[in-house]
Short mmCIF file of C-alpha atoms in Angstrom, two decimals:
data_model
loop_
_atom_site.label_atom_id
_atom_site.label_comp_id
_atom_site.label_asym_id
_atom_site.label_seq_id
_atom_site.Cartn_x
_atom_site.Cartn_y
_atom_site.Cartn_z
CA MET A 1 76.29 110.18 74.61
CA THR A 2 74.47 109.22 71.80
CA GLU A 3 73.48 105.73 73.29
CA ASP A 4 72.95 107.43 76.53
CA VAL A 5 69.54 109.39 75.50
CA SER A 6 68.39 107.12 73.26
CA ARG A 7 67.97 104.32 75.98
CA ARG A 8 66.08 106.85 77.86
CA ASP A 9 63.47 106.80 75.58
CA PHE A 10 62.39 110.76 75.06
CA VAL A 11 59.62 111.28 72.94
CA LYS A 12 58.83 114.67 71.41
CA MET A 13 56.26 116.24 71.60
CA ALA A 14 54.82 118.44 68.78
CA GLY A 15 53.29 116.45 66.28
CA VAL A 16 51.54 114.07 68.52
CA ALA A 17 49.37 116.68 70.60
CA VAL A 18 48.30 118.56 67.14
CA GLY A 19 47.80 115.21 66.30
CA GLY A 20 44.87 114.84 69.48
CA LEU A 21 43.51 118.26 69.28
CA ALA A 22 42.93 117.41 65.48
CA ILE A 23 40.78 114.63 66.05
CA GLY A 24 38.88 116.59 68.98
CA ALA A 25 37.89 119.31 66.72
CA VAL A 26 36.22 116.95 63.93
CA GLY A 27 34.74 114.82 66.41
CA GLY A 28 32.41 117.82 67.88
CA TYR A 29 30.34 120.71 66.29
CA SER A 30 31.92 123.08 68.13
CA LEU A 31 34.34 124.77 66.34
CA MET A 32 36.09 126.18 69.32
CA PRO A 33 39.45 124.22 69.50
CA PRO A 34 39.59 122.84 73.11
CA LYS A 35 42.36 125.25 74.66
CA GLU A 36 45.59 123.32 75.68
CA THR A 37 48.04 124.98 78.16
CA ILE A 38 51.91 123.62 78.19
CA ILE A 39 53.39 123.31 81.42
CA GLU A 40 56.94 122.99 81.27
CA LYS A 41 59.00 121.31 84.01
CA GLU A 42 62.78 120.79 84.04
CA VAL A 43 64.09 118.02 86.06
CA GLU A 44 67.23 117.45 86.53
CA VAL A 45 69.00 114.46 86.10
CA PRO A 46 72.31 113.11 86.92
CA GLN A 47 74.54 112.60 83.71
CA GLU A 48 75.70 108.97 83.29
CA VAL A 49 79.53 108.69 83.60
CA PRO A 50 80.78 105.47 81.68
CA GLU A 51 82.45 102.78 84.13
CA HIS A 52 87.09 103.90 84.50
CA PRO A 53 88.55 103.83 82.53
CA TRP A 54 87.20 106.47 79.62
CA GLN A 55 87.10 106.03 76.16
CA TYR A 56 90.34 107.39 75.03
CA ALA A 57 90.21 109.49 71.31
CA LYS A 58 93.62 109.68 69.22
CA LEU A 59 94.61 113.34 70.15
CA ASP A 60 97.00 115.57 68.27
CA VAL A 61 100.15 115.96 69.70
CA GLU A 62 101.64 119.44 68.75
CA LYS A 63 98.35 120.66 70.46
CA VAL A 64 98.61 118.49 73.39
CA LYS A 65 102.33 120.09 73.66
CA GLU A 66 101.21 123.65 73.05
CA ARG A 67 98.05 123.26 75.48
CA ALA A 68 100.27 122.06 78.43
CA TYR A 69 103.05 124.67 77.81
CA ASN A 70 100.70 127.31 78.01
CA ALA A 71 98.80 125.70 81.30
CA TYR A 72 102.26 125.33 83.02
CA PHE A 73 102.35 129.45 83.26
CA VAL A 74 98.39 129.10 84.44
CA GLY A 75 98.59 126.75 87.50
CA GLY A 76 102.51 125.04 86.97
CA CYS A 77 104.01 121.48 85.66
CA SER A 78 101.37 119.00 86.55
CA TYR A 79 98.56 121.34 85.57
CA GLY A 80 100.26 121.95 82.53
CA ALA A 81 100.94 118.33 81.51
CA PHE A 82 96.89 117.30 83.17
CA GLU A 83 95.03 119.65 81.45
CA GLY A 84 97.31 119.41 78.13
CA ILE A 85 96.03 115.91 77.83
CA VAL A 86 92.73 116.37 79.28
CA GLY A 87 91.62 119.75 78.36
CA GLU A 88 92.19 118.13 74.62
CA LEU A 89 89.96 115.61 75.47
CA GLN A 90 87.23 117.53 76.94
CA GLU A 91 87.41 119.73 73.27
CA LYS A 92 87.48 117.00 71.48
CA VAL A 93 85.41 114.34 72.90
CA GLY A 94 82.74 116.42 75.94
CA HIS A 95 81.37 114.01 78.31
CA PRO A 96 82.28 112.38 80.47
CA TYR A 97 85.97 114.24 80.14
CA THR A 98 84.01 117.76 80.72
CA SER A 99 83.01 116.67 84.46
CA ILE A 100 86.65 116.42 85.37
CA PRO A 101 87.77 119.71 86.93
CA THR A 102 91.53 119.98 86.08
CA LYS A 103 92.61 121.95 88.31
CA ILE A 104 92.37 118.87 90.39
CA SER A 105 96.21 118.51 89.49
CA VAL A 106 97.93 121.87 90.33
CA TYR A 107 99.27 120.42 93.72
CA GLY A 108 102.08 118.32 91.96
CA LYS A 109 103.70 121.29 90.91
CA GLY A 110 107.53 121.83 92.15
CA GLY A 111 107.31 118.18 93.10
CA THR A 112 104.25 118.63 94.85
CA VAL A 113 103.73 121.86 96.17
CA GLY A 114 107.63 122.55 95.88
CA PHE A 115 109.08 119.51 98.11
CA GLY A 116 111.07 118.47 94.93
CA THR A 117 109.60 114.90 94.49
CA LEU A 118 107.99 113.68 91.60
CA CYS A 119 108.24 115.80 88.84
CA GLY A 120 105.00 117.40 88.05
CA ALA A 121 104.97 117.27 84.53
CA LEU A 122 105.16 113.37 85.26
CA ASN A 123 102.64 113.38 87.76
CA GLY A 124 99.90 115.24 85.72
CA ALA A 125 100.89 113.23 82.73
CA SER A 126 100.17 110.13 84.49
CA MET A 127 97.11 110.68 85.94
CA ALA A 128 95.98 111.30 82.59
CA MET A 129 97.08 107.89 81.47
CA ASN A 130 95.49 106.39 84.30
CA LEU A 131 92.13 108.16 83.86
CA VAL A 132 92.00 106.23 80.37
CA SER A 133 94.01 103.25 80.86
CA ASN A 134 94.72 100.45 82.99
CA ASP A 135 97.68 99.72 81.29
CA LEU A 136 100.09 101.27 83.76
CA SER A 137 103.51 99.99 81.63
CA MET A 138 102.74 103.55 80.05
CA VAL A 139 102.95 104.85 82.97
CA THR A 140 106.38 102.97 83.35
CA GLU A 141 107.27 103.89 79.82
CA VAL A 142 107.06 108.13 80.39
CA VAL A 143 108.62 107.80 83.65
CA GLY A 144 111.55 105.62 82.59
CA GLU A 145 112.50 107.50 79.33
CA TYR A 146 112.07 110.50 81.04
CA THR A 147 114.91 110.16 83.19
CA GLU A 148 117.16 109.27 80.26
CA THR A 149 116.15 112.24 78.08
CA GLY A 150 117.85 115.53 77.51
CA TYR A 151 115.34 118.30 77.83
CA PRO A 152 114.23 120.56 76.57
CA THR A 153 114.53 119.98 73.09
CA TRP A 154 110.79 121.01 71.72
CA LYS A 155 109.61 124.93 71.09
CA PRO A 156 106.45 126.02 71.49
CA ALA A 157 105.54 128.72 68.76
CA VAL A 158 104.96 131.68 70.85
CA THR A 159 107.43 131.35 73.86
CA LYS A 160 106.54 133.30 77.64
CA LYS A 161 109.90 133.78 78.99
CA THR A 162 112.45 133.76 76.18
CA ASP A 163 112.93 132.41 72.86
CA ALA A 164 116.38 131.42 73.17
CA ASP A 165 117.20 127.56 72.22
CA LEU A 166 118.24 126.42 75.75
CA PRO A 167 120.57 124.01 76.89
CA THR A 168 119.63 120.33 77.63
CA SER A 169 120.41 118.50 80.93
CA VAL A 170 119.35 113.99 81.49
CA SER A 171 118.09 114.21 85.10
CA GLY A 172 118.87 110.28 85.24
CA SER A 173 115.85 109.92 88.07
CA PRO A 174 112.30 111.42 87.80
CA LEU A 175 112.24 113.99 90.72
CA CYS A 176 111.84 117.66 90.59
CA HIS A 177 114.83 118.45 92.78
CA VAL A 178 116.78 116.20 90.69
CA SER A 179 115.90 116.93 86.77
CA VAL A 180 115.47 121.20 88.21
CA THR A 181 119.35 121.09 89.70
CA LYS A 182 121.20 119.15 86.96
CA TRP A 183 119.66 121.34 84.21
CA CYS A 184 120.78 124.57 86.27
CA GLU A 185 124.48 122.79 86.65
CA ALA A 186 124.79 122.33 82.47
CA SER A 187 123.07 125.47 82.09
CA GLY A 188 124.52 127.91 84.29
CA PHE A 189 121.21 129.22 84.98
CA GLU A 190 119.80 129.61 88.35
CA SER A 191 116.67 128.11 89.75
CA GLY A 192 114.69 130.94 89.87
CA SER A 193 115.53 132.36 86.72
CA ASP A 194 113.46 132.78 83.66
CA GLU A 195 114.96 130.44 81.53
CA ARG A 196 114.60 127.72 84.61
CA LYS A 197 110.74 128.49 84.16
CA GLU A 198 111.11 128.57 80.12
CA ARG A 199 112.38 125.23 80.39
CA CYS A 200 110.12 123.65 82.80
CA GLY A 201 107.30 124.89 80.58
CA ARG A 202 108.82 123.59 77.33
CA LEU A 203 109.67 120.05 79.04
CA THR A 204 106.39 119.56 80.33
CA GLY A 205 105.02 120.27 76.83
CA GLU A 206 107.47 117.44 75.85
CA VAL A 207 106.17 115.15 78.62
CA ALA A 208 102.08 115.74 77.97
CA GLY A 209 103.26 115.22 74.32
CA ARG A 210 105.20 112.17 74.77
CA ALA A 211 102.08 111.02 77.01
CA ALA A 212 99.45 111.38 73.92
CA GLU A 213 102.03 110.03 71.91
CA ILE A 214 102.09 106.25 73.37
CA LEU A 215 98.31 106.88 74.12
CA ASN A 216 97.65 107.62 70.60
CA ALA A 217 99.97 104.19 69.79
CA MET A 218 97.81 102.34 72.80
CA ALA A 219 94.63 103.73 70.34
CA ASP A 220 96.66 101.90 67.57
CA GLY A 221 97.65 98.82 68.74
CA THR A 222 101.14 99.81 68.52
CA PHE A 223 102.03 100.06 71.69
CA ALA A 224 105.09 98.08 73.25
CA ALA A 225 107.19 99.65 76.11
CA ALA A 226 110.78 99.58 75.56
CA PHE A 227 111.92 100.95 78.94
CA VAL A 228 114.11 98.84 81.34
CA ASN A 229 115.65 99.77 84.36
CA PRO A 230 119.48 100.50 84.25
CA GLU A 231 121.61 98.23 85.41
CA SER A 232 122.41 100.01 88.40
CA VAL A 233 118.85 99.57 89.89
CA THR A 234 119.09 96.07 88.69
CA GLY A 235 122.25 95.78 90.29
CA CYS A 236 121.38 97.24 93.59
CA ASN A 237 117.77 95.14 93.86
CA GLY A 238 119.60 91.99 93.54
CA CYS A 239 120.18 92.30 97.41
CA HIS A 240 118.22 94.70 98.18
CA GLY A 241 114.80 94.70 96.34
CA ASP A 242 111.67 93.11 97.13
CA ASP A 243 113.34 89.35 96.69
CA GLY A 244 117.11 89.74 97.52
CA ALA A 245 118.86 88.44 100.66
CA ILE A 246 118.60 91.83 102.46
CA ALA A 247 114.77 92.95 100.70
CA ASN A 248 115.00 96.36 102.44
CA VAL A 249 114.40 98.39 98.46
CA HIS A 250 110.74 98.69 97.47
CA ALA A 251 111.51 101.37 94.58
CA LYS A 252 113.55 101.14 90.58
CA SER A 253 114.71 104.71 90.66
CA GLU A 254 118.68 104.98 90.20
CA CYS A 255 120.76 104.47 93.46
CA LEU A 256 123.92 105.83 93.25
CA GLN A 257 122.62 109.27 92.38
CA CYS A 258 121.31 109.72 96.25
CA HIS A 259 123.93 106.80 97.51
CA GLY A 260 126.84 106.51 95.71
CA ASP A 261 128.18 103.37 96.12
CA PRO A 262 128.36 102.31 99.97
CA HIS A 263 130.08 99.49 99.09
CA THR A 264 133.28 100.85 97.30
CA ASP A 265 132.92 104.79 98.58
CA MET B 1 77.52 120.26 76.98
CA THR B 2 74.75 121.19 79.05
CA GLU B 3 73.51 123.84 76.65
CA ASP B 4 73.94 120.80 73.77
CA VAL B 5 71.56 118.60 75.47
CA SER B 6 68.31 121.61 76.40
CA ARG B 7 68.53 122.43 73.04
CA ARG B 8 67.56 119.05 71.93
CA ASP B 9 64.34 119.42 73.87
CA PHE B 10 63.58 116.49 74.78
CA VAL B 11 60.28 115.71 76.17
CA LYS B 12 58.54 112.82 78.23
CA MET B 13 54.77 112.27 77.15
CA ALA B 14 53.49 110.72 80.73
CA GLY B 15 49.99 110.19 79.77
CA VAL B 16 48.89 113.55 79.45
CA ALA B 17 48.34 113.86 75.71
CA VAL B 18 46.35 111.08 75.44
CA GLY B 19 44.11 112.65 78.40
CA GLY B 20 43.71 115.24 75.54
CA LEU B 21 42.46 113.37 72.99
CA ALA B 22 39.47 111.11 75.45
CA ILE B 23 37.95 114.36 77.01
CA GLY B 24 37.54 115.85 72.57
CA ALA B 25 36.01 112.03 71.52
CA VAL B 26 33.66 113.15 74.60
CA GLY B 27 33.35 116.91 73.68
CA GLY B 28 31.80 115.40 70.20
CA TYR B 29 27.83 115.47 70.12
CA SER B 30 27.62 117.75 73.27
CA LEU B 31 27.83 121.49 73.04
CA MET B 32 30.15 121.40 76.20
CA PRO B 33 32.45 123.89 75.69
CA PRO B 34 36.21 122.27 75.06
CA LYS B 35 37.54 121.59 77.95
CA GLU B 36 41.08 122.97 79.29
CA THR B 37 43.90 120.40 78.41
CA ILE B 38 46.85 120.50 80.38
CA ILE B 39 49.93 118.74 79.12
CA GLU B 40 52.72 118.44 81.36
CA LYS B 41 56.07 118.33 80.05
CA GLU B 42 59.04 116.91 81.82
CA VAL B 43 62.26 118.80 80.27
CA GLU B 44 65.39 116.74 81.05
CA VAL B 45 68.06 118.57 81.85
CA PRO B 46 71.76 117.36 82.86
CA GLN B 47 72.69 118.24 86.52
CA GLU B 48 75.55 120.72 85.66
CA VAL B 49 79.22 119.96 86.48
CA PRO B 50 80.44 122.75 89.06
CA GLU B 51 83.65 124.93 88.66
CA HIS B 52 86.37 123.95 91.00
CA PRO B 53 86.95 123.78 93.90
CA TRP B 54 83.88 121.04 94.48
CA GLN B 55 81.96 121.80 97.69
CA TYR B 56 83.31 119.78 100.47
CA ALA B 57 81.37 117.94 102.98
CA LYS B 58 82.93 117.21 106.41
CA LEU B 59 83.64 113.52 106.96
CA ASP B 60 84.02 111.26 109.26
CA VAL B 61 87.60 110.89 109.61
CA GLU B 62 87.62 106.90 111.17
CA LYS B 63 85.57 105.91 108.23
CA VAL B 64 87.91 107.65 105.69
CA LYS B 65 90.77 105.64 107.42
CA GLU B 66 88.77 102.41 107.35
CA ARG B 67 88.02 103.05 103.73
CA ALA B 68 91.80 103.74 102.67
CA TYR B 69 92.86 101.07 104.27
CA ASN B 70 90.85 98.47 102.34
CA ALA B 71 90.91 100.22 99.26
CA TYR B 72 94.86 99.65 99.54
CA PHE B 73 94.22 95.87 98.96
CA VAL B 74 92.45 96.86 95.81
CA GLY B 75 94.49 99.31 93.96
CA GLY B 76 97.54 100.43 96.36
CA CYS B 77 98.52 103.21 98.29
CA SER B 78 97.38 106.44 96.20
CA TYR B 79 93.99 104.77 95.20
CA GLY B 80 93.90 104.29 98.78
CA ALA B 81 94.10 107.25 100.29
CA PHE B 82 92.17 108.85 97.23
CA GLU B 83 89.18 106.95 97.46
CA GLY B 84 88.99 106.78 101.36
CA ILE B 85 88.45 110.22 100.99
CA VAL B 86 86.58 111.15 97.90
CA GLY B 87 84.58 107.68 97.82
CA GLU B 88 83.40 109.09 101.09
CA LEU B 89 82.15 112.08 99.36
CA GLN B 90 80.49 110.34 96.60
CA GLU B 91 78.57 107.99 99.39
CA LYS B 92 77.71 111.33 101.30
CA VAL B 93 76.95 114.20 98.67
CA GLY B 94 76.97 112.13 95.32
CA HIS B 95 77.35 114.42 92.37
CA PRO B 96 79.28 115.53 91.48
CA TYR B 97 81.92 113.39 93.00
CA THR B 98 80.50 110.40 91.59
CA SER B 99 81.39 111.85 88.17
CA ILE B 100 85.21 110.89 89.13
CA PRO B 101 86.64 107.92 88.85
CA THR B 102 88.82 107.16 91.90
CA LYS B 103 90.80 104.84 89.93
CA ILE B 104 92.41 107.46 87.91
CA SER B 105 94.54 107.57 91.14
CA VAL B 106 96.26 103.98 90.84
CA TYR B 107 99.35 104.67 88.75
CA GLY B 108 100.97 106.27 92.24
CA LYS B 109 101.44 103.26 93.76
CA GLY B 110 104.58 102.52 95.05
CA GLY B 111 105.67 106.21 94.84
CA THR B 112 104.33 106.26 91.01
CA VAL B 113 104.43 102.69 89.47
CA GLY B 114 107.00 101.56 91.67
CA PHE B 115 109.54 104.12 91.10
CA GLY B 116 109.82 104.82 94.91
CA THR B 117 109.00 108.73 94.70
CA LEU B 118 106.54 110.70 95.87
CA CYS B 119 104.85 108.19 98.80
CA GLY B 120 101.70 107.58 96.73
CA ALA B 121 99.50 107.96 100.31
CA LEU B 122 100.47 111.61 99.87
CA ASN B 123 100.08 111.48 95.95
CA GLY B 124 96.05 110.72 96.51
CA ALA B 125 95.69 112.51 99.54
CA SER B 126 97.14 115.35 97.97
CA MET B 127 94.53 114.95 94.65
CA ALA B 128 91.73 114.72 97.32
CA MET B 129 92.65 118.18 98.82
CA ASN B 130 92.88 119.72 95.66
CA LEU B 131 89.87 118.90 94.53
CA VAL B 132 88.10 120.20 97.13
CA SER B 133 90.24 123.36 97.76
CA ASN B 134 92.80 126.01 96.06
CA ASP B 135 94.27 126.22 99.13
CA LEU B 136 97.55 123.94 98.91
CA SER B 137 98.82 124.98 102.43
CA MET B 138 96.97 122.28 103.60
CA VAL B 139 98.50 119.68 101.39
CA THR B 140 101.81 121.31 102.64
CA GLU B 141 100.62 120.89 105.76
CA VAL B 142 100.10 116.85 105.25
CA VAL B 143 103.31 116.16 103.36
CA GLY B 144 105.94 118.47 105.41
CA GLU B 145 103.70 116.46 108.85
CA TYR B 146 104.24 112.78 107.07
CA THR B 147 108.12 113.69 106.85
CA GLU B 148 108.25 113.96 111.21
CA THR B 149 105.34 111.38 112.16
CA GLY B 150 106.36 108.03 113.07
CA TYR B 151 104.00 105.37 111.10
CA PRO B 152 101.90 103.23 111.52
CA THR B 153 100.30 104.25 114.80
CA TRP B 154 96.59 103.48 113.65
CA LYS B 155 95.30 99.74 113.27
CA PRO B 156 92.00 99.30 111.58
CA ALA B 157 89.52 97.20 112.85
CA VAL B 158 89.77 94.43 111.01
CA THR B 159 93.24 93.69 109.94
CA LYS B 160 94.42 92.07 106.51
CA LYS B 161 97.93 90.49 106.53
CA THR B 162 98.87 90.87 110.46
CA ASP B 163 96.88 91.81 113.58
CA ALA B 164 100.04 92.71 115.24
CA ASP B 165 100.98 95.84 116.49
CA LEU B 166 103.55 97.05 113.90
CA PRO B 167 107.76 99.36 114.61
CA THR B 168 107.14 103.13 113.55
CA SER B 169 109.53 104.80 112.43
CA VAL B 170 110.06 108.41 110.42
CA SER B 171 111.13 108.86 107.52
CA GLY B 172 112.26 112.44 106.98
CA SER B 173 111.05 112.27 103.39
CA PRO B 174 108.11 112.08 101.81
CA LEU B 175 109.94 109.76 99.27
CA CYS B 176 108.18 105.96 99.20
CA HIS B 177 112.01 104.66 99.23
CA VAL B 178 112.74 106.70 102.19
CA SER B 179 109.84 105.99 103.66
CA VAL B 180 109.61 102.32 102.92
CA THR B 181 113.51 101.70 103.70
CA LYS B 182 113.37 103.24 107.11
CA TRP B 183 110.14 101.09 107.87
CA CYS B 184 112.29 98.10 107.17
CA GLU B 185 115.89 98.83 108.85
CA ALA B 186 113.75 99.97 112.14
CA SER B 187 111.13 97.14 111.99
CA GLY B 188 113.24 94.31 110.99
CA PHE B 189 110.83 93.20 108.45
CA GLU B 190 111.99 92.46 104.49
CA SER B 191 110.28 95.24 101.99
CA GLY B 192 107.93 92.45 100.19
CA SER B 193 106.97 90.98 103.66
CA ASP B 194 103.47 90.93 104.77
CA GLU B 195 104.42 92.85 107.33
CA ARG B 196 105.02 95.94 104.80
CA LYS B 197 102.39 95.78 103.27
CA GLU B 198 100.16 96.12 106.15
CA ARG B 199 101.95 98.80 107.70
CA CYS B 200 101.50 100.74 104.11
CA GLY B 201 98.05 99.73 104.16
CA ARG B 202 97.80 101.21 108.00
CA LEU B 203 99.42 104.66 106.74
CA THR B 204 97.25 104.85 103.87
CA GLY B 205 95.00 105.15 105.93
CA GLU B 206 96.42 107.51 108.71
CA VAL B 207 97.53 109.91 106.00
CA ALA B 208 93.85 110.02 104.53
CA GLY B 209 92.33 110.12 107.90
CA ARG B 210 94.73 113.47 109.03
CA ALA B 211 93.84 114.93 105.44
CA ALA B 212 89.94 114.75 105.90
CA GLU B 213 90.80 116.13 109.69
CA ILE B 214 92.63 119.18 107.84
CA LEU B 215 89.72 119.31 105.23
CA ASN B 216 87.21 119.28 108.10
CA ALA B 217 89.04 122.50 110.17
CA MET B 218 89.18 123.95 106.46
CA ALA B 219 85.83 123.44 106.99
CA ASP B 220 84.85 125.08 110.51
CA GLY B 221 87.68 127.92 109.50
CA THR B 222 89.83 126.37 112.29
CA PHE B 223 92.63 125.48 110.12
CA ALA B 224 95.87 126.59 110.74
CA ALA B 225 99.20 125.40 109.03
CA ALA B 226 101.71 124.18 111.94
CA PHE B 227 104.63 122.40 109.58
CA VAL B 228 107.88 124.24 109.31
CA ASN B 229 110.81 123.34 106.75
CA PRO B 230 113.54 121.75 109.31
CA GLU B 231 116.61 123.86 109.79
CA SER B 232 118.67 122.01 107.51
CA VAL B 233 116.59 122.98 104.59
CA THR B 234 116.27 126.19 105.39
CA GLY B 235 120.07 126.93 105.76
CA CYS B 236 121.35 124.72 102.64
CA ASN B 237 118.91 126.87 100.89
CA GLY B 238 120.09 130.05 102.09
CA CYS B 239 122.74 129.65 99.69
CA HIS B 240 121.08 126.96 97.07
CA GLY B 241 117.33 128.31 97.26
CA ASP B 242 115.95 129.92 94.76
CA ASP B 243 116.95 133.34 96.19
CA GLY B 244 120.38 132.43 97.18
CA ALA B 245 124.06 132.98 96.28
CA ILE B 246 124.04 129.41 94.00
CA ALA B 247 120.35 129.37 93.67
CA ASN B 248 120.20 125.88 92.12
CA VAL B 249 117.69 123.95 94.63
CA HIS B 250 114.06 124.56 93.73
CA ALA B 251 112.74 122.23 96.34
CA LYS B 252 112.51 121.61 100.13
CA SER B 253 112.70 118.34 100.96
CA GLU B 254 115.30 117.21 103.77
CA CYS B 255 118.73 117.78 101.82
CA LEU B 256 121.48 115.99 104.14
CA GLN B 257 119.46 112.89 103.72
CA CYS B 258 120.79 111.92 100.69
CA HIS B 259 124.25 115.04 100.01
CA GLY B 260 125.35 114.28 103.48
CA ASP B 261 126.92 117.51 104.40
CA PRO B 262 129.45 118.18 101.00
CA HIS B 263 130.73 120.98 102.91
CA THR B 264 132.31 119.34 105.40
CA ASP B 265 132.87 115.45 104.38
#
């Protein structure tokens, strides 16, 4: 911003015009000062938007979690995670982040308009990470780690639907449907219950917070990817993956969750 | 932001103030009344970024398809679809679309960094639709229709990997992995083959084009949602959905594709 403006080389009128006026008065016999009319004309100029990826500023992880949790109850999980991170950047950095309407991410809720595919919290967090970096290993880390993490363990300062500690479950999958159904089975709560909504709100906070933690580590130069695909995936992909003998799978999600093991069943 | 900059009140001098000085000097020994000096100030104000959703402008569907197809080979399926639509809006409308770096969507490739979840073309197209509208029934339409459509049937003017007509397949699912594997099985081509990449590039063009078609219809006021969930989904959700007796599923993707029928197996 600062650079931007100085490059445009604006000049402040003030003293300069007055100086001109003073010379005029001294040079003449007339004591009447020359009349000045100032016409101000507003000219709208496009604000320069920097090249992608945008400069990241380290965020307060707790603030991101709280913001994401609260935004979940406004626009759902995907908006929650995206607004949690990008909203904080809008507040902390301002331009160019303020030029992104965070509502662009609402569609991702319920695994994209309720289809139960990619967990919306992962979608929103991934989009935010991709805004500030081309290094997609961070996205792999957050998505991969999600599949192995028991959610929810974090609780916001002020809860929306219930203040109770909630049971946790590990999804084994980045899919919304698998994640929600496994939690319903583990907790005994129904998918339409307040507890399930509270669970998804807290999960949204945790996922956004984890993404911010990883972005902070990247900013510090200390990020190191730790996630590795489980053996079931590397095992199946040995034959079915892009380089295998059968080569009909271009994916790395847990296989047996949907397929059982067709070689032994 | 806008307030910030206008408060700084920058002014462009132009040559006008210098003109004032010259008149003052000429007036030195004369009795001529001082002339009026008109100072034109150009106050530059940054163009405001409008509220979400942004104003859509109807697009040339063929251009969107071609742009999305070509972008697929630059940044993958999700970027392809998003750049196909938003890139065209950047070219046609300019501001505020030019403030969105379309590379924000690269992460969605291969069902999000290769995890095989939500088809990236659907992710990018959905994100673009959500940028210009809050009406998510359009997203449901594109995602739902995708599950029932045989891809690819469209061919770009200049192909990248092969110019051959390619076999088609219906995925029955919005998941990248299911979509790709079903196509590999239907076509006999491997998941790492040039033909599979060409297939995904063409599909990206078609999905982005279909989203643009629907957006154009919305702009004309003629969009009417047609997709309905298949009976297998509504049947299972009768018990398993949010309002059912078991209520452990919050999703609407095809059930039997992964589950078989656990009640009869």
